[in-house]
PDB file of C-alpha atoms in Angstrom:
ATOM      1  CA  MET N  26      -0.271   0.346  -0.043  1.00 43.00           C
ATOM      2  CA  SER N  27       1.634   3.319  -0.434  1.00 52.00           C
ATOM      3  CA  ARG N  28       2.716   5.479   2.264  1.00 81.00           C
ATOM      4  CA  CYS N  29       0.278   9.189   2.546  1.00 70.00           C
ATOM      5  CA  ALA N  30       3.847  11.147   1.884  1.00 70.00           C
ATOM      6  CA  THR N  31       4.360   9.188  -1.393  1.00 66.00           C
ATOM      7  CA  VAL N  32       1.132   9.732  -2.819  1.00 65.00           C
ATOM      8  CA  SER N  33       1.376  13.499  -1.661  1.00 63.00           C
ATOM      9  CA  ARG N  34       4.741  13.648  -3.300  1.00 73.00           C
ATOM     10  CA  SER N  35       3.907  12.181  -6.608  1.00 73.00           C
ATOM     11  CA  LEU N  36       0.549  14.761  -6.728  1.00 65.00           C
ATOM     12  CA  ASP N  37       3.076  17.585  -6.090  1.00 68.00           C
ATOM     13  CA  GLU N  38       0.363  18.702  -3.310  1.00 82.00           C
ATOM     14  CA  PRO N  39       1.192  21.935  -2.740  1.00 84.00           C
ATOM     15  CA  LEU N  40       2.702  22.675   0.916  1.00 91.00           C
ATOM     16  CA  SER N  41       1.940  26.750   1.407  1.00 95.00           C
ATOM     17  CA  GLY N  42      -0.986  27.441   3.849  1.00 96.00           C
ATOM     18  CA  THR N  43      -0.199  23.927   5.071  1.00 94.00           C
ATOM     19  CA  ALA N  44       1.509  25.061   8.658  1.00 96.00           C
ATOM     20  CA  PRO N  45       0.638  23.219  12.174  1.00 95.00           C
ATOM     21  CA  THR N  46      -0.898  27.108  14.059  1.00 97.00           C
ATOM     22  CA  ALA N  47       0.088  28.505  17.504  1.00 98.00           C
ATOM     23  CA  THR N  48       2.128  32.163  17.909  1.00 98.00           C
ATOM     24  CA  THR N  49       3.431  30.257  20.893  1.00 98.00           C
ATOM     25  CA  TRP N  50       4.481  26.543  21.535  1.00 98.00           C
ATOM     26  CA  LEU N  51       5.325  24.477  25.011  1.00 98.00           C
ATOM     27  CA  LEU N  52       7.804  21.713  24.257  1.00 98.00           C
ATOM     28  CA  LEU N  53       8.341  19.276  27.257  1.00 98.00           C
ATOM     29  CA  GLU N  54      10.817  16.499  27.496  1.00 96.00           C
ATOM     30  CA  GLN N  55       9.454  13.762  27.464  1.00 95.00           C
ATOM     31  CA  PRO N  56      11.630  10.489  26.475  1.00 92.00           C
ATOM     32  CA  GLY N  57      10.706   6.863  25.789  1.00 90.00           C
ATOM     33  CA  PRO N  58       7.711   5.910  23.477  1.00 90.00           C
ATOM     34  CA  TRP N  59       4.495   8.476  22.237  1.00 91.00           C
ATOM     35  CA  GLY N  60       1.394   6.830  21.382  1.00 89.00           C
ATOM     36  CA  ALA N  61      -0.972   8.912  19.378  1.00 85.00           C
ATOM     37  CA  LYS N  62      -2.464  11.365  21.482  1.00 91.00           C
ATOM     38  CA  ALA N  63       1.085  11.482  23.503  1.00 90.00           C
ATOM     39  CA  LEU N  64       0.184  13.985  26.122  1.00 94.00           C
ATOM     40  CA  THR N  65      -1.716  10.724  27.396  1.00 94.00           C
ATOM     41  CA  SER N  66      -0.352   8.184  26.069  1.00 91.00           C
ATOM     42  CA  SER N  67       3.266   8.117  26.720  1.00 92.00           C
ATOM     43  CA  HIS N  68       4.724   7.860  29.547  1.00 92.00           C
ATOM     44  CA  LEU N  69       4.405  11.561  31.060  1.00 94.00           C
ATOM     45  CA  ASP N  70       1.421  10.760  33.605  1.00 95.00           C
ATOM     46  CA  PRO N  71      -1.765  11.391  31.852  1.00 96.00           C
ATOM     47  CA  ALA N  72      -4.201  13.095  34.170  1.00 98.00           C
ATOM     48  CA  LEU N  73      -0.908  15.541  34.336  1.00 98.00           C
ATOM     49  CA  GLY N  74      -1.543  15.451  30.119  1.00 97.00           C
ATOM     50  CA  ARG N  75      -4.910  16.018  29.957  1.00 98.00           C
ATOM     51  CA  ALA N  76      -5.133  19.078  32.387  1.00 98.00           C
ATOM     52  CA  LEU N  77      -1.909  20.738  29.956  1.00 98.00           C
ATOM     53  CA  GLU N  78      -4.077  20.030  27.430  1.00 97.00           C
ATOM     54  CA  ALA N  79      -7.157  21.912  29.120  1.00 98.00           C
ATOM     55  CA  ALA N  80      -4.648  24.796  30.232  1.00 98.00           C
ATOM     56  CA  ALA N  81      -4.348  25.885  27.037  1.00 98.00           C
ATOM     57  CA  GLU N  82      -7.238  24.766  25.174  1.00 98.00           C
ATOM     58  CA  GLY N  83      -7.753  28.563  23.249  1.00 98.00           C
ATOM     59  CA  THR N  84      -4.390  30.327  24.751  1.00 98.00           C
ATOM     60  CA  GLY N  85      -2.769  30.058  21.210  1.00 98.00           C
ATOM     61  CA  VAL N  86      -0.250  28.428  23.464  1.00 98.00           C
ATOM     62  CA  ARG N  87       0.410  24.762  21.166  1.00 98.00           C
ATOM     63  CA  VAL N  88       2.163  21.385  23.772  1.00 98.00           C
ATOM     64  CA  ALA N  89       4.383  19.163  22.764  1.00 97.00           C
ATOM     65  CA  LEU N  90       6.723  16.785  23.663  1.00 97.00           C
ATOM     66  CA  ILE N  91      10.459  16.521  22.591  1.00 97.00           C
ATOM     67  CA  ARG N  92      13.124  13.814  22.848  1.00 94.00           C
ATOM     68  CA  ARG N  93      16.330  13.805  21.727  1.00 94.00           C
ATOM     69  CA  PRO N  94      17.145  11.978  18.542  1.00 94.00           C
ATOM     70  CA  GLY N  95      18.090   8.137  18.353  1.00 81.00           C
ATOM     71  CA  ARG N  96      16.755   4.698  20.181  1.00 75.00           C
ATOM     72  CA  HIS N  97      13.414   5.393  22.183  1.00 65.00           C
ATOM     73  CA  ALA N  98      13.412   2.299  25.088  1.00 59.00           C
ATOM     74  CA  ASP N  99      12.387   4.354  28.490  1.00 65.00           C
ATOM     75  CA  PRO N 100      15.295   4.376  30.331  1.00 63.00           C
ATOM     76  CA  GLY N 101      12.742   5.456  33.314  1.00 63.00           C
ATOM     77  CA  ARG N 102      11.562   8.690  34.527  1.00 64.00           C
ATOM     78  CA  PRO N 103      14.680  11.578  33.407  1.00 64.00           C
ATOM     79  CA  GLU N 104      15.896  13.450  36.478  1.00 80.00           C
ATOM     80  CA  LEU N 105      15.655  16.617  34.781  1.00 93.00           C
ATOM     81  CA  ARG N 106      13.062  17.674  31.668  1.00 96.00           C
ATOM     82  CA  GLN N 107      14.395  20.588  29.218  1.00 97.00           C
ATOM     83  CA  VAL N 108      11.676  23.247  28.358  1.00 98.00           C
ATOM     84  CA  TYR N 109      11.086  25.455  25.881  1.00 98.00           C
ATOM     85  CA  ALA N 110       8.737  28.192  25.453  1.00 98.00           C
ATOM     86  CA  ALA N 111       8.965  30.281  21.293  1.00 98.00           C
ATOM     87  CA  HIS N 112       7.144  32.704  20.587  1.00 98.00           C
ATOM     88  CA  THR N 113       6.092  32.913  17.254  1.00 98.00           C
ATOM     89  CA  VAL N 114       4.414  36.616  16.036  1.00 98.00           C
ATOM     90  CA  PRO N 115       7.052  39.602  14.261  1.00 97.00           C
ATOM     91  CA  GLY N 116       8.312  41.843  16.166  1.00 95.00           C
ATOM     92  CA  GLY N 117       7.806  39.948  20.321  1.00 97.00           C
ATOM     93  CA  VAL N 118       9.413  36.876  18.269  1.00 98.00           C
ATOM     94  CA  TRP N 119      10.971  34.816  21.609  1.00 98.00           C
ATOM     95  CA  LEU N 120      12.267  31.410  23.046  1.00 98.00           C
ATOM     96  CA  HIS N 121      12.641  30.800  26.585  1.00 98.00           C
ATOM     97  CA  SER N 122      14.500  27.761  28.170  1.00 98.00           C
ATOM     98  CA  ALA N 123      14.803  26.261  31.411  1.00 98.00           C
ATOM     99  CA  THR N 124      14.716  22.762  33.274  1.00 98.00           C
ATOM    100  CA  THR N 125      12.426  21.483  35.871  1.00 97.00           C
ATOM    101  CA  ARG N 126      12.533  17.935  37.898  1.00 96.00           C
ATOM    102  CA  ASP N 127       8.635  18.175  38.228  1.00 96.00           C
ATOM    103  CA  PRO N 128       6.696  19.221  35.225  1.00 97.00           C
ATOM    104  CA  SER N 129       3.556  19.649  36.432  1.00 97.00           C
ATOM    105  CA  ARG N 130       5.153  23.149  37.099  1.00 97.00           C
ATOM    106  CA  LEU N 131       4.411  23.996  34.276  1.00 98.00           C
ATOM    107  CA  LEU N 132       0.259  24.537  34.996  1.00 98.00           C
ATOM    108  CA  ASP N 133       1.618  26.858  37.023  1.00 98.00           C
ATOM    109  CA  LEU N 134       2.602  28.625  33.888  1.00 98.00           C
ATOM    110  CA  ASP N 135      -0.240  31.815  32.793  1.00 98.00           C
ATOM    111  CA  PHE N 136      -1.023  30.400  29.442  1.00 98.00           C
ATOM    112  CA  THR N 137      -3.115  32.987  28.554  1.00 98.00           C
ATOM    113  CA  ALA N 138      -0.128  35.553  28.157  1.00 98.00           C
ATOM    114  CA  LEU N 139       2.154  33.253  27.134  1.00 98.00           C
ATOM    115  CA  GLY N 140      -0.003  32.979  24.630  1.00 98.00           C
ATOM    116  CA  ALA N 141       0.176  36.391  23.807  1.00 98.00           C
ATOM    117  CA  GLY N 142       3.584  36.664  24.228  1.00 98.00           C
ATOM    118  CA  ASP N 143       4.295  37.363  27.383  1.00 98.00           C
ATOM    119  CA  HIS N 144       6.492  35.388  28.822  1.00 98.00           C
ATOM    120  CA  ARG N 145       6.643  35.904  32.464  1.00 98.00           C
ATOM    121  CA  SER N 146       5.224  33.645  33.635  1.00 98.00           C
ATOM    122  CA  PHE N 147       7.460  31.591  32.489  1.00 98.00           C
ATOM    123  CA  GLY N 148      10.291  32.675  34.586  1.00 97.00           C
ATOM    124  CA  THR N 149       8.431  32.473  38.299  1.00 98.00           C
ATOM    125  CA  ALA N 150       7.040  29.211  37.802  1.00 97.00           C
ATOM    126  CA  LEU N 151      10.206  27.666  35.791  1.00 98.00           C
ATOM    127  CA  GLY N 152      13.268  30.020  36.369  1.00 97.00           C
ATOM    128  CA  GLY N 153      13.305  30.389  32.556  1.00 97.00           C
ATOM    129  CA  ARG N 154      15.978  32.429  30.392  1.00 98.00           C
ATOM    130  CA  PRO N 155      16.452  33.801  26.914  1.00 98.00           C
ATOM    131  CA  HIS N 156      17.446  30.257  24.950  1.00 98.00           C
ATOM    132  CA  THR N 157      21.368  31.393  23.691  1.00 94.00           C
ATOM    133  CA  GLY N 158      22.438  27.894  21.955  1.00 94.00           C
ATOM    134  CA  ASP N 159      21.506  27.603  18.941  1.00 96.00           C
ATOM    135  CA  PRO N 160      17.606  27.938  16.844  1.00 98.00           C
ATOM    136  CA  LEU N 161      15.507  24.418  16.943  1.00 98.00           C
ATOM    137  CA  ALA N 162      14.938  22.431  14.252  1.00 98.00           C
ATOM    138  CA  LEU N 163      11.892  19.951  15.092  1.00 98.00           C
ATOM    139  CA  VAL N 164      10.924  16.510  13.620  1.00 96.00           C
ATOM    140  CA  CYS N 165       7.822  15.510  14.165  1.00 92.00           C
ATOM    141  CA  THR N 166       8.067  11.466  14.272  1.00 92.00           C
ATOM    142  CA  ASN N 167       5.288  10.603  16.266  1.00 80.00           C
ATOM    143  CA  GLY N 168       4.827   6.835  14.144  1.00 70.00           C
ATOM    144  CA  LYS N 169       1.890   5.809  16.300  1.00 67.00           C
ATOM    145  CA  ARG N 170       0.735   9.364  15.376  1.00 64.00           C
ATOM    146  CA  ASP N 171       1.511   8.328  11.549  1.00 66.00           C
ATOM    147  CA  ARG N 172       3.686   6.042  10.228  1.00 70.00           C
ATOM    148  CA  CYS N 173       5.573   8.175   7.457  1.00 72.00           C
ATOM    149  CA  CYS N 174       6.945   9.701  10.300  1.00 77.00           C
ATOM    150  CA  ALA N 175       8.838   7.262  11.679  1.00 80.00           C
ATOM    151  CA  LEU N 176       9.662   5.692   8.499  1.00 83.00           C
ATOM    152  CA  LEU N 177      11.077   9.635   6.975  1.00 86.00           C
ATOM    153  CA  GLY N 178      10.815  11.659  10.264  1.00 86.00           C
ATOM    154  CA  ARG N 179      13.448   9.565  12.156  1.00 91.00           C
ATOM    155  CA  PRO N 180      15.809   8.778   9.870  1.00 91.00           C
ATOM    156  CA  LEU N 181      16.203  12.782   9.348  1.00 93.00           C
ATOM    157  CA  ALA N 182      16.073  13.757  12.400  1.00 94.00           C
ATOM    158  CA  GLY N 183      19.082  10.890  12.700  1.00 94.00           C
ATOM    159  CA  GLU N 184      21.081  12.073   9.922  1.00 95.00           C
ATOM    160  CA  LEU N 185      20.692  15.811  10.988  1.00 96.00           C
ATOM    161  CA  ALA N 186      21.967  15.379  14.698  1.00 95.00           C
ATOM    162  CA  ALA N 187      24.982  12.097  13.933  1.00 95.00           C
ATOM    163  CA  SER N 188      26.597  15.424  11.164  1.00 95.00           C
ATOM    164  CA  GLY N 189      27.147  18.129  14.362  1.00 95.00           C
ATOM    165  CA  VAL N 190      23.356  19.913  13.933  1.00 95.00           C
ATOM    166  CA  ARG N 191      22.622  20.803  17.200  1.00 93.00           C
ATOM    167  CA  GLY N 192      19.183  21.832  18.771  1.00 96.00           C
ATOM    168  CA  VAL N 193      17.391  19.044  16.511  1.00 97.00           C
ATOM    169  CA  TRP N 194      14.322  17.075  18.327  1.00 97.00           C
ATOM    170  CA  GLU N 195      11.944  14.331  17.496  1.00 96.00           C
ATOM    171  CA  VAL N 196       8.236  16.230  18.450  1.00 96.00           C
ATOM    172  CA  THR N 197       5.697  14.427  18.814  1.00 93.00           C
ATOM    173  CA  HIS N 198       2.876  15.716  16.356  1.00 86.00           C
ATOM    174  CA  LEU N 199       3.200  18.997  13.590  1.00 89.00           C
ATOM    175  CA  GLY N 200       0.624  17.599  12.026  1.00 81.00           C
ATOM    176  CA  GLY N 201       0.360  17.031   7.234  1.00 75.00           C
ATOM    177  CA  HIS N 202       2.101  13.623   7.829  1.00 71.00           C
ATOM    178  CA  ARG N 203       1.345  13.309   4.137  1.00 82.00           C
ATOM    179  CA  PHE N 204       4.180  15.713   3.948  1.00 85.00           C
ATOM    180  CA  ALA N 205       6.888  13.884   5.850  1.00 81.00           C
ATOM    181  CA  PRO N 206       9.167  14.538   7.289  1.00 91.00           C
ATOM    182  CA  THR N 207       8.030  18.058   8.324  1.00 94.00           C
ATOM    183  CA  VAL N 208       9.938  20.165  10.808  1.00 97.00           C
ATOM    184  CA  LEU N 209       9.150  22.877  12.759  1.00 98.00           C
ATOM    185  CA  VAL N 210      12.780  25.669  13.081  1.00 98.00           C
ATOM    186  CA  LEU N 211      11.694  27.832  16.327  1.00 98.00           C
ATOM    187  CA  PRO N 212      11.959  30.520  17.537  1.00 98.00           C
ATOM    188  CA  HIS N 213      10.153  32.309  14.385  1.00 98.00           C
ATOM    189  CA  GLY N 214       7.689  29.265  13.593  1.00 98.00           C
ATOM    190  CA  TYR N 215       7.921  28.759   9.720  1.00 98.00           C
ATOM    191  CA  ALA N 216       7.055  24.604   8.600  1.00 97.00           C
ATOM    192  CA  TYR N 217       8.547  22.567   7.105  1.00 97.00           C
ATOM    193  CA  GLY N 218       7.665  19.287   4.977  1.00 94.00           C
ATOM    194  CA  ARG N 219       9.188  16.783   2.478  1.00 93.00           C
ATOM    195  CA  ALA N 220      11.910  18.399   4.150  1.00 92.00           C
ATOM    196  CA  GLU N 221      15.606  17.213   3.760  1.00 95.00           C
ATOM    197  CA  ALA N 222      18.596  17.678   5.992  1.00 96.00           C
ATOM    198  CA  HIS N 223      20.259  20.305   3.481  1.00 96.00           C
ATOM    199  CA  THR N 224      16.976  21.928   3.239  1.00 95.00           C
ATOM    200  CA  VAL N 225      16.590  21.332   7.287  1.00 97.00           C
ATOM    201  CA  LYS N 226      21.066  23.697   7.730  1.00 97.00           C
ATOM    202  CA  GLU N 227      19.660  26.396   5.251  1.00 97.00           C
ATOM    203  CA  ALA N 228      16.013  26.831   7.216  1.00 97.00           C
ATOM    204  CA  LEU N 229      18.372  26.683  10.821  1.00 97.00           C
ATOM    205  CA  HIS N 230      21.205  29.367   9.057  1.00 96.00           C
ATOM    206  CA  GLY N 231      19.076  31.154   7.798  1.00 96.00           C
ATOM    207  CA  VAL N 232      17.527  31.742  11.273  1.00 96.00           C
ATOM    208  CA  ARG N 233      21.359  33.381  12.631  1.00 95.00           C
ATOM    209  CA  GLU N 234      21.437  36.144  10.052  1.00 95.00           C
ATOM    210  CA  GLY N 235      17.684  37.084  10.679  1.00 95.00           C
ATOM    211  CA  ARG N 236      16.533  35.480   7.329  1.00 96.00           C
ATOM    212  CA  VAL N 237      14.084  33.057   6.221  1.00 97.00           C
ATOM    213  CA  LEU N 238      14.045  29.920   3.328  1.00 97.00           C
ATOM    214  CA  VAL N 239      10.660  29.458   1.674  1.00 96.00           C
ATOM    215  CA  GLU N 240      12.194  26.754   0.098  1.00 94.00           C
ATOM    216  CA  GLY N 241       9.482  23.542   0.932  1.00 95.00           C
ATOM    217  CA  CYS N 242       7.723  26.123   3.646  1.00 97.00           C
ATOM    218  CA  ARG N 243       4.251  25.401   4.972  1.00 96.00           C
ATOM    219  CA  GLY N 244       3.640  28.704   6.581  1.00 98.00           C
ATOM    220  CA  ARG N 245       4.666  30.863  10.171  1.00 98.00           C
ATOM    221  CA  SER N 246       2.890  29.044  12.978  1.00 98.00           C
ATOM    222  CA  ALA N 247       1.434  32.365  13.936  1.00 98.00           C
ATOM    223  CA  TRP N 248      -1.122  32.652  10.909  1.00 98.00           C
ATOM    224  CA  ASP N 249      -4.275  31.198  10.140  1.00 97.00           C
ATOM    225  CA  ARG N 250      -3.597  28.920   6.981  1.00 97.00           C
ATOM    226  CA  PRO N 251      -5.296  31.784   4.995  1.00 98.00           C
ATOM    227  CA  GLY N 252      -2.602  33.938   5.718  1.00 98.00           C
ATOM    228  CA  GLN N 253       0.245  31.120   5.947  1.00 98.00           C
ATOM    229  CA  ALA N 254      -0.602  31.097   2.040  1.00 98.00           C
ATOM    230  CA  ALA N 255      -0.363  34.985   2.104  1.00 98.00           C
ATOM    231  CA  GLU N 256       2.621  35.901   3.993  1.00 98.00           C
ATOM    232  CA  LEU N 257       4.570  33.278   1.447  1.00 98.00           C
ATOM    233  CA  ALA N 258       2.450  34.182  -1.416  1.00 98.00           C
ATOM    234  CA  VAL N 259       4.567  38.258  -0.595  1.00 98.00           C
ATOM    235  CA  ARG N 260       7.577  36.848   0.581  1.00 98.00           C
ATOM    236  CA  GLU N 261       8.318  35.258  -3.063  1.00 97.00           C
ATOM    237  CA  ALA N 262       6.506  38.558  -5.303  1.00 97.00           C
ATOM    238  CA  ALA N 263       8.837  41.330  -2.904  1.00 96.00           C
ATOM    239  CA  GLY N 264      11.815  39.314  -2.486  1.00 97.00           C
ATOM    240  CA  GLU N 265      12.120  39.842   1.090  1.00 97.00           C
ATOM    241  CA  TYR N 266      13.048  36.887   2.915  1.00 97.00           C
ATOM    242  CA  GLY N 267      13.629  39.004   6.123  1.00 97.00           C
ATOM    243  CA  ALA N 268      11.934  37.073   9.363  1.00 96.00           C
ATOM    244  CA  GLY N 269      10.605  39.928  10.772  1.00 95.00           C
ATOM    245  CA  ALA N 270       9.673  41.629   8.310  1.00 97.00           C
ATOM    246  CA  LEU N 271       6.103  40.948   7.242  1.00 98.00           C
ATOM    247  CA  SER N 272       2.821  40.520   8.876  1.00 98.00           C
ATOM    248  CA  VAL N 273      -0.998  39.475   8.877  1.00 98.00           C
ATOM    249  CA  VAL N 274      -2.035  42.526   9.826  1.00 97.00           C
ATOM    250  CA  ARG N 275      -6.075  42.111   8.175  1.00 96.00           C
ATOM    251  CA  THR N 276      -7.285  39.084   7.175  1.00 97.00           C
ATOM    252  CA  GLU N 277     -11.523  39.079   6.218  1.00 97.00           C
ATOM    253  CA  GLY N 278     -14.040  36.751   4.672  1.00 96.00           C
ATOM    254  CA  ARG N 279     -14.811  33.286   5.501  1.00 95.00           C
ATOM    255  CA  ALA N 280     -14.339  29.756   4.307  1.00 95.00           C
ATOM    256  CA  PRO N 281     -13.943  29.407   1.141  1.00 96.00           C
ATOM    257  CA  ARG N 282     -12.128  32.926  -0.280  1.00 97.00           C
ATOM    258  CA  TRP N 283     -10.200  35.051   2.013  1.00 98.00           C
ATOM    259  CA  ASP N 284      -8.446  38.631   1.813  1.00 98.00           C
ATOM    260  CA  VAL N 285      -5.782  38.841   3.988  1.00 98.00           C
ATOM    261  CA  VAL N 286      -3.537  42.375   4.224  1.00 98.00           C
ATOM    262  CA  VAL N 287       0.167  42.091   4.816  1.00 98.00           C
ATOM    263  CA  ALA N 288       1.794  44.849   5.742  1.00 97.00           C
ATOM    264  CA  HIS N 289       5.449  44.883   5.501  1.00 97.00           C
ATOM    265  CA  ALA N 290       8.218  46.968   8.354  1.00 95.00           C
ATOM    266  CA  ASP N 291       8.567  49.564   6.217  1.00 95.00           C
ATOM    267  CA  GLY N 292       4.836  50.394   6.229  1.00 95.00           C
ATOM    268  CA  ARG N 293       4.119  49.088   2.284  1.00 96.00           C
ATOM    269  CA  ARG N 294       0.963  46.836   2.284  1.00 97.00           C
ATOM    270  CA  TRP N 295      -0.075  44.286   0.061  1.00 98.00           C
ATOM    271  CA  ARG N 296      -3.942  42.381  -0.473  1.00 98.00           C
ATOM    272  CA  VAL N 297      -4.147  38.363  -0.520  1.00 98.00           C
ATOM    273  CA  THR N 298      -6.779  36.962  -2.358  1.00 98.00           C
ATOM    274  CA  VAL N 299      -6.701  33.212  -0.976  1.00 98.00           C
ATOM    275  CA  ALA N 300      -9.338  30.313  -2.083  1.00 98.00           C
ATOM    276  CA  GLN N 301     -10.057  27.315  -0.831  1.00 96.00           C
ATOM    277  CA  GLY N 302      -9.641  24.710  -3.061  1.00 90.00           C
ATOM    278  CA  ALA N 303      -9.879  20.882  -2.960  1.00 86.00           C
ATOM    279  CA  ALA N 304      -6.783  19.068  -3.726  1.00 81.00           C
ATOM    280  CA  LEU N 305      -7.468  16.450  -6.419  1.00 81.00           C
ATOM    281  CA  PRO N 306      -7.350  13.533  -7.030  1.00 80.00           C
ATOM    282  CA  PRO N 307      -8.976  11.616  -3.686  1.00 79.00           C
ATOM    283  CA  ARG N 308      -5.724  10.852  -1.981  1.00 74.00           C
ATOM    284  CA  PRO N 309      -4.884   9.111   1.329  1.00 72.00           C
ATOM    285  CA  GLU N 310      -4.376  12.238   3.972  1.00 70.00           C
ATOM    286  CA  SER N 311      -2.569   9.053   6.497  1.00 74.00           C
ATOM    287  CA  CYS N 312      -1.566   6.079   6.149  1.00 71.00           C
ATOM    288  CA  GLY N 313      -4.134   4.710   8.955  1.00 69.00           C
ATOM    289  CA  ALA N 314      -6.955   6.085   7.156  1.00 67.00           C
ATOM    290  CA  THR N 315      -9.510   3.712   6.058  1.00 71.00           C
ATOM    291  CA  VAL N 316     -10.667   6.396   2.549  1.00 78.00           C
ATOM    292  CA  LEU N 317      -9.496   8.942   0.069  1.00 81.00           C
ATOM    293  CA  GLY N 318     -10.141  12.588   1.150  1.00 76.00           C
ATOM    294  CA  THR N 319      -9.803  15.641  -0.687  1.00 81.00           C
ATOM    295  CA  PRO N 320      -7.303  18.342   2.039  1.00 82.00           C
ATOM    296  CA  ALA N 321      -8.008  21.421   2.008  1.00 87.00           C
ATOM    297  CA  ARG N 322      -5.467  23.745  -0.012  1.00 91.00           C
ATOM    298  CA  MET N 323      -4.716  26.908   0.245  1.00 95.00           C
ATOM    299  CA  ASP N 324      -4.537  28.853  -3.559  1.00 96.00           C
ATOM    300  CA  VAL N 325      -3.422  32.449  -4.073  1.00 97.00           C
ATOM    301  CA  VAL N 326      -5.725  33.764  -6.896  1.00 97.00           C
ATOM    302  CA  ALA N 327      -4.454  37.845  -6.813  1.00 98.00           C
ATOM    303  CA  LEU N 328      -1.696  39.459  -5.219  1.00 98.00           C
ATOM    304  CA  ARG N 329      -1.484  44.035  -5.745  1.00 97.00           C
ATOM    305  CA  ARG N 330       0.194  46.708  -3.276  1.00 97.00           C
ATOM    306  CA  LEU N 331      -1.690  48.550  -2.742  1.00 95.00           C
ATOM    307  CA  GLY N 332      -1.156  53.058  -2.911  1.00 72.00           C
ATOM    308  CA  THR N 333      -1.889  55.525  -0.567  1.00 52.00           C
ATOM    309  CA  THR N 334      -5.495  55.819  -0.698  1.00 43.00           C
ATOM    310  CA  ALA N 335      -6.342  52.187   0.227  1.00 49.00           C
ATOM    311  CA  LEU N 336      -3.760  52.372   3.146  1.00 48.00           C
ATOM    312  CA  ALA N 337      -6.458  55.021   4.649  1.00 42.00           C
ATOM    313  CA  SER N 338      -8.993  53.559   4.369  1.00 42.00           C
TER     314      SER N 338
END
């Protein structure tokens, strides 16, 4: 049986506008095996996992588990766990890190404030500080959600780690199994699909220089799906690759058609019309799907620079 990622690649399914959405990512180290819903089906206390899910709901915070690349035999409960929080909205991007012996301390966080970009509770509850190391590359490897993530993601994570790339972690879920291997790069929150080692290395190098790699990019997690597609379209049209240069400032309309206004830090603006279509022909949206689907795709159908009159209106 064909794997969902193989079929998606063969059909050249567009990547733009398919990134997971979150203004802020909260990442907790959890070694050992992960189940399909890892927060409640790993060796993390499932009651804590449910509480974290409930605390994050509706706040813009997305909670995920991470582990070092390599073998996943359970080494026992870790003494000291790595924790990261990253806010991805331009103008307020930050990545903080902490360690904890008690993961239940994460429940002391102010999730609403974290989602809005306020990191103070991360410092108060966990002793978190600004991350001074390398940017993070999170590779989805959870084979219990989809076998493509394990078959394609784990070798990528291993190759990156073996080649000396620092900041590489395996992560539980980034969505879009059919785009495996999928990778999220923090702190800016750009996601990539059908990723290869050279692509990830270039994306990480770009972070250090304040640039965004658009090759294989699914979008920035800070925006909704129409906004992701619109921002990437403006980057291509304007030749603008500065990580903090563009923001989605307004989205009007509803499915299947939106008008998105994208603003540049220098004052320029664009109106981008995005239409939702169906990816045809029908294909497996995941390896476990029992029926074929036609996943939504975000198509940019118009893009125009706004003049001074339009800016004032």
